[in-house]
mmCIF file of C-alpha atoms in Angstrom:
data_model
loop_
_atom_site.group_PDB
_atom_site.id
_atom_site.type_symbol
_atom_site.label_atom_id
_atom_site.label_comp_id
_atom_site.label_asym_id
_atom_site.label_seq_id
_atom_site.Cartn_x
_atom_site.Cartn_y
_atom_site.Cartn_z
ATOM 1 C CA MET A 1 0.000 0.000 0.000
ATOM 2 C CA TYR A 2 2.774 2.478 0.881
ATOM 3 C CA LYS A 3 5.022 3.516 -1.994
ATOM 4 C CA THR A 4 7.249 5.992 -0.153
ATOM 5 C CA LYS A 5 8.286 5.518 3.440
ATOM 6 C CA TYR A 6 8.770 9.153 4.491
ATOM 7 C CA LEU A 7 7.292 12.418 3.273
ATOM 8 C CA PHE A 8 8.932 15.432 4.887
ATOM 9 C CA THR A 9 7.001 18.668 4.600
ATOM 10 C CA SER A 10 7.357 22.277 5.661
ATOM 11 C CA SER A 11 6.843 25.822 4.587
ATOM 12 C CA ALA A 12 9.773 27.795 3.233
ATOM 13 C CA GLY A 13 12.391 29.633 5.282
ATOM 14 C CA GLY A 14 13.228 28.578 8.824
ATOM 15 C CA HIS A 15 10.763 25.690 8.804
ATOM 16 C CA TYR A 16 12.507 24.277 5.726
ATOM 17 C CA ALA A 17 15.915 24.774 7.336
ATOM 18 C CA GLN A 18 14.706 22.726 10.319
ATOM 19 C CA LEU A 19 13.380 20.059 7.973
ATOM 20 C CA LYS A 20 16.696 19.785 6.101
ATOM 21 C CA SER A 21 18.551 19.512 9.406
ATOM 22 C CA LEU A 22 16.238 16.691 10.467
ATOM 23 C CA ILE A 23 16.631 14.808 7.173
ATOM 24 C CA ASN A 24 20.416 15.018 7.464
ATOM 25 C CA LYS A 25 20.329 13.720 11.038
ATOM 26 C CA ILE A 26 18.141 10.685 10.484
ATOM 27 C CA ASN A 27 19.836 9.698 7.203
ATOM 28 C CA VAL A 28 17.085 7.944 5.253
ATOM 29 C CA ASP A 29 17.008 7.162 1.533
ATOM 30 C CA ASP A 30 13.343 6.439 0.822
ATOM 31 C CA TYR A 31 11.813 9.882 1.181
ATOM 32 C CA LEU A 32 10.149 12.807 -0.564
ATOM 33 C CA VAL A 33 10.155 16.484 0.414
ATOM 34 C CA LEU A 34 7.105 18.706 -0.047
ATOM 35 C CA THR A 35 7.694 22.398 0.500
ATOM 36 C CA GLU A 36 6.886 25.820 -0.922
ATOM 37 C CA ARG A 37 8.585 27.197 -3.997
ATOM 38 C CA THR A 38 10.134 30.577 -3.301
ATOM 39 C CA LYS A 39 12.270 33.041 -5.213
ATOM 40 C CA ILE A 40 15.318 31.588 -3.526
ATOM 41 C CA LYS A 41 16.893 29.075 -5.879
ATOM 42 C CA GLN A 42 16.406 25.574 -4.555
ATOM 43 C CA LYS A 43 18.087 22.473 -5.840
ATOM 44 C CA SER A 44 15.783 20.551 -8.077
ATOM 45 C CA SER A 45 15.641 16.811 -7.710
ATOM 46 C CA ASN A 46 13.178 13.984 -8.026
ATOM 47 C CA LYS A 47 12.916 13.926 -4.213
ATOM 48 C CA ILE A 48 11.440 17.413 -3.854
ATOM 49 C CA LYS A 49 7.995 18.647 -4.848
ATOM 50 C CA PHE A 50 6.754 22.188 -4.536
ATOM 51 C CA LEU A 51 3.601 23.900 -3.350
ATOM 52 C CA LEU A 52 2.686 27.535 -3.890
ATOM 53 C CA TYR A 53 4.157 29.922 -1.395
ATOM 54 C CA GLY A 54 1.479 31.708 0.530
ATOM 55 C CA SER A 55 1.177 34.073 3.424
ATOM 56 C CA THR A 56 -2.018 34.359 5.437
ATOM 57 C CA ASP A 57 -1.795 38.114 4.929
ATOM 58 C CA GLU A 58 -2.259 37.829 1.157
ATOM 59 C CA PHE A 59 -5.593 38.524 -0.514
ATOM 60 C CA HIS A 60 -5.373 35.360 -2.648
ATOM 61 C CA TYR A 61 -4.321 33.104 0.202
ATOM 62 C CA ILE A 62 -7.489 30.974 0.166
ATOM 63 C CA LEU A 63 -7.038 30.249 -3.557
ATOM 64 C CA LYS A 64 -3.434 29.191 -2.951
ATOM 65 C CA LEU A 65 -4.583 27.008 -0.068
ATOM 66 C CA ILE A 66 -7.136 25.287 -2.326
ATOM 67 C CA TYR A 67 -4.473 24.780 -5.018
ATOM 68 C CA ASN A 68 -2.047 23.381 -2.428
ATOM 69 C CA PHE A 69 -4.738 21.043 -1.106
ATOM 70 C CA ILE A 70 -5.403 19.618 -4.571
ATOM 71 C CA LYS A 71 -1.693 19.298 -5.338
ATOM 72 C CA SER A 72 -1.096 17.663 -1.963
ATOM 73 C CA LEU A 73 -3.842 15.142 -2.697
ATOM 74 C CA ILE A 74 -2.286 14.297 -6.071
ATOM 75 C CA ILE A 75 1.159 13.892 -4.485
ATOM 76 C CA PHE A 76 -0.287 11.755 -1.699
ATOM 77 C CA ILE A 77 -2.054 9.438 -4.143
ATOM 78 C CA LYS A 78 1.098 9.098 -6.243
ATOM 79 C CA TYR A 79 3.540 8.451 -3.361
ATOM 80 C CA ARG A 80 1.359 7.043 -0.537
ATOM 81 C CA PRO A 81 3.810 7.870 2.292
ATOM 82 C CA ARG A 82 3.834 5.724 5.398
ATOM 83 C CA TYR A 83 5.051 8.601 7.579
ATOM 84 C CA ILE A 84 4.453 12.325 7.134
ATOM 85 C CA ILE A 85 6.862 14.454 9.126
ATOM 86 C CA SER A 86 6.212 18.178 9.348
ATOM 87 C CA THR A 87 8.018 21.119 10.864
ATOM 88 C CA GLY A 88 5.070 23.363 9.933
ATOM 89 C CA VAL A 89 3.385 25.559 9.024
ATOM 90 C CA HIS A 90 0.202 26.416 7.114
ATOM 91 C CA SER A 91 1.016 24.957 3.680
ATOM 92 C CA THR A 92 1.562 21.564 5.331
ATOM 93 C CA ILE A 93 -1.937 21.334 6.779
ATOM 94 C CA PRO A 94 -3.529 19.828 3.622
ATOM 95 C CA ILE A 95 -1.056 16.930 3.338
ATOM 96 C CA ILE A 96 -1.376 16.284 7.081
ATOM 97 C CA ILE A 97 -5.184 16.111 6.849
ATOM 98 C CA ILE A 98 -5.019 13.905 3.753
ATOM 99 C CA GLY A 99 -2.433 11.637 5.369
ATOM 100 C CA LYS A 100 -4.444 11.327 8.553
ATOM 101 C CA ILE A 101 -7.578 10.373 6.611
ATOM 102 C CA PHE A 102 -5.722 7.706 4.621
ATOM 103 C CA GLY A 103 -3.787 6.186 7.520
ATOM 104 C CA SER A 104 -0.288 7.642 7.326
ATOM 105 C CA LYS A 105 1.464 8.217 10.637
ATOM 106 C CA ILE A 106 1.745 11.939 11.280
ATOM 107 C CA ILE A 107 4.738 13.318 13.142
ATOM 108 C CA TYR A 108 4.508 17.035 13.817
ATOM 109 C CA ILE A 109 7.448 18.981 15.201
ATOM 110 C CA GLU A 110 6.652 22.441 16.549
ATOM 111 C CA SER A 111 8.946 25.202 15.354
ATOM 112 C CA TYR A 112 12.245 25.812 17.113
ATOM 113 C CA ALA A 113 11.420 29.526 16.974
ATOM 114 C CA LYS A 114 8.535 29.062 19.390
ATOM 115 C CA VAL A 115 9.579 28.773 23.023
ATOM 116 C CA TYR A 116 6.541 29.905 25.022
ATOM 117 C CA THR A 117 3.697 30.004 22.485
ATOM 118 C CA GLY A 118 2.878 27.611 19.708
ATOM 119 C CA THR A 119 2.311 28.369 16.066
ATOM 120 C CA ARG A 120 -1.254 28.651 14.780
ATOM 121 C CA THR A 121 -0.639 25.520 12.736
ATOM 122 C CA GLY A 122 0.699 23.629 15.740
ATOM 123 C CA LYS A 123 -2.318 24.623 17.792
ATOM 124 C CA PHE A 124 -4.629 23.511 14.961
ATOM 125 C CA ILE A 125 -2.885 20.156 14.514
ATOM 126 C CA TYR A 126 -2.873 19.583 18.278
ATOM 127 C CA LYS A 127 -6.470 20.694 18.898
ATOM 128 C CA TYR A 128 -7.918 18.410 16.222
ATOM 129 C CA LYS A 129 -5.518 15.537 17.027
ATOM 130 C CA LEU A 130 -4.178 15.404 13.486
ATOM 131 C CA TYR A 131 -0.962 13.800 14.727
ATOM 132 C CA ASP A 132 0.306 10.492 15.989
ATOM 133 C CA TYR A 133 3.382 12.056 17.584
ATOM 134 C CA PHE A 134 3.647 15.732 18.454
ATOM 135 C CA PHE A 135 7.126 16.927 19.389
ATOM 136 C CA VAL A 136 8.260 20.202 20.911
ATOM 137 C CA GLN A 137 11.819 21.482 20.873
ATOM 138 C CA TRP A 138 11.523 23.445 24.118
ATOM 139 C CA LYS A 139 10.363 22.090 27.504
ATOM 140 C CA GLU A 140 8.492 25.368 28.055
ATOM 141 C CA LEU A 141 6.070 24.418 25.247
ATOM 142 C CA LEU A 142 4.808 21.441 27.237
ATOM 143 C CA ALA A 143 2.654 23.994 29.072
ATOM 144 C CA VAL A 144 0.936 24.761 25.737
ATOM 145 C CA TYR A 145 0.896 21.144 24.489
ATOM 146 C CA PRO A 146 0.681 18.893 27.588
ATOM 147 C CA LYS A 147 0.502 15.650 25.588
ATOM 148 C CA ALA A 148 3.477 16.569 23.387
ATOM 149 C CA ILE A 149 6.849 14.870 23.576
ATOM 150 C CA TYR A 150 9.903 16.953 24.364
ATOM 151 C CA GLY A 151 12.488 15.937 21.792
ATOM 152 C CA GLY A 152 15.085 18.673 22.123
ATOM 153 C CA SER A 153 16.453 20.746 19.293
ATOM 154 C CA ILE A 154 16.573 19.603 15.690
ATOM 155 C CA TYR A 155 19.761 21.618 15.258
#
């Protein structure tokens, strides 16, 4: 049933930097990366797929979110990942929802940049239990996410 073992996903910027650090640490071969395409030149490979970059402040954000949901569904059907690992944020919500519906294990890692308050995406994922494992990188965040697992820093 599963075609790809790991699908790593994140938004661009710091979330993507955390994701790359994680991929390098766990050293797996059977994976795919799903992230946002930005103006910053990213290496193209068959292991990386892109979503539209979107900010919640943009007027067309909802259209980009719909596009990203459809593209995430197509990618999910094609690759059928066993595990979806996310460092956030908003552009990763569609693939997490799709994965949860179809039985993938969801591992969400709250952003390293958040010490005392969670991200909106993290709070959404946590509130609706869209995860199998929810990790925080700071012990202080256990006050926000009491059922989370403190895993220390990705870096």
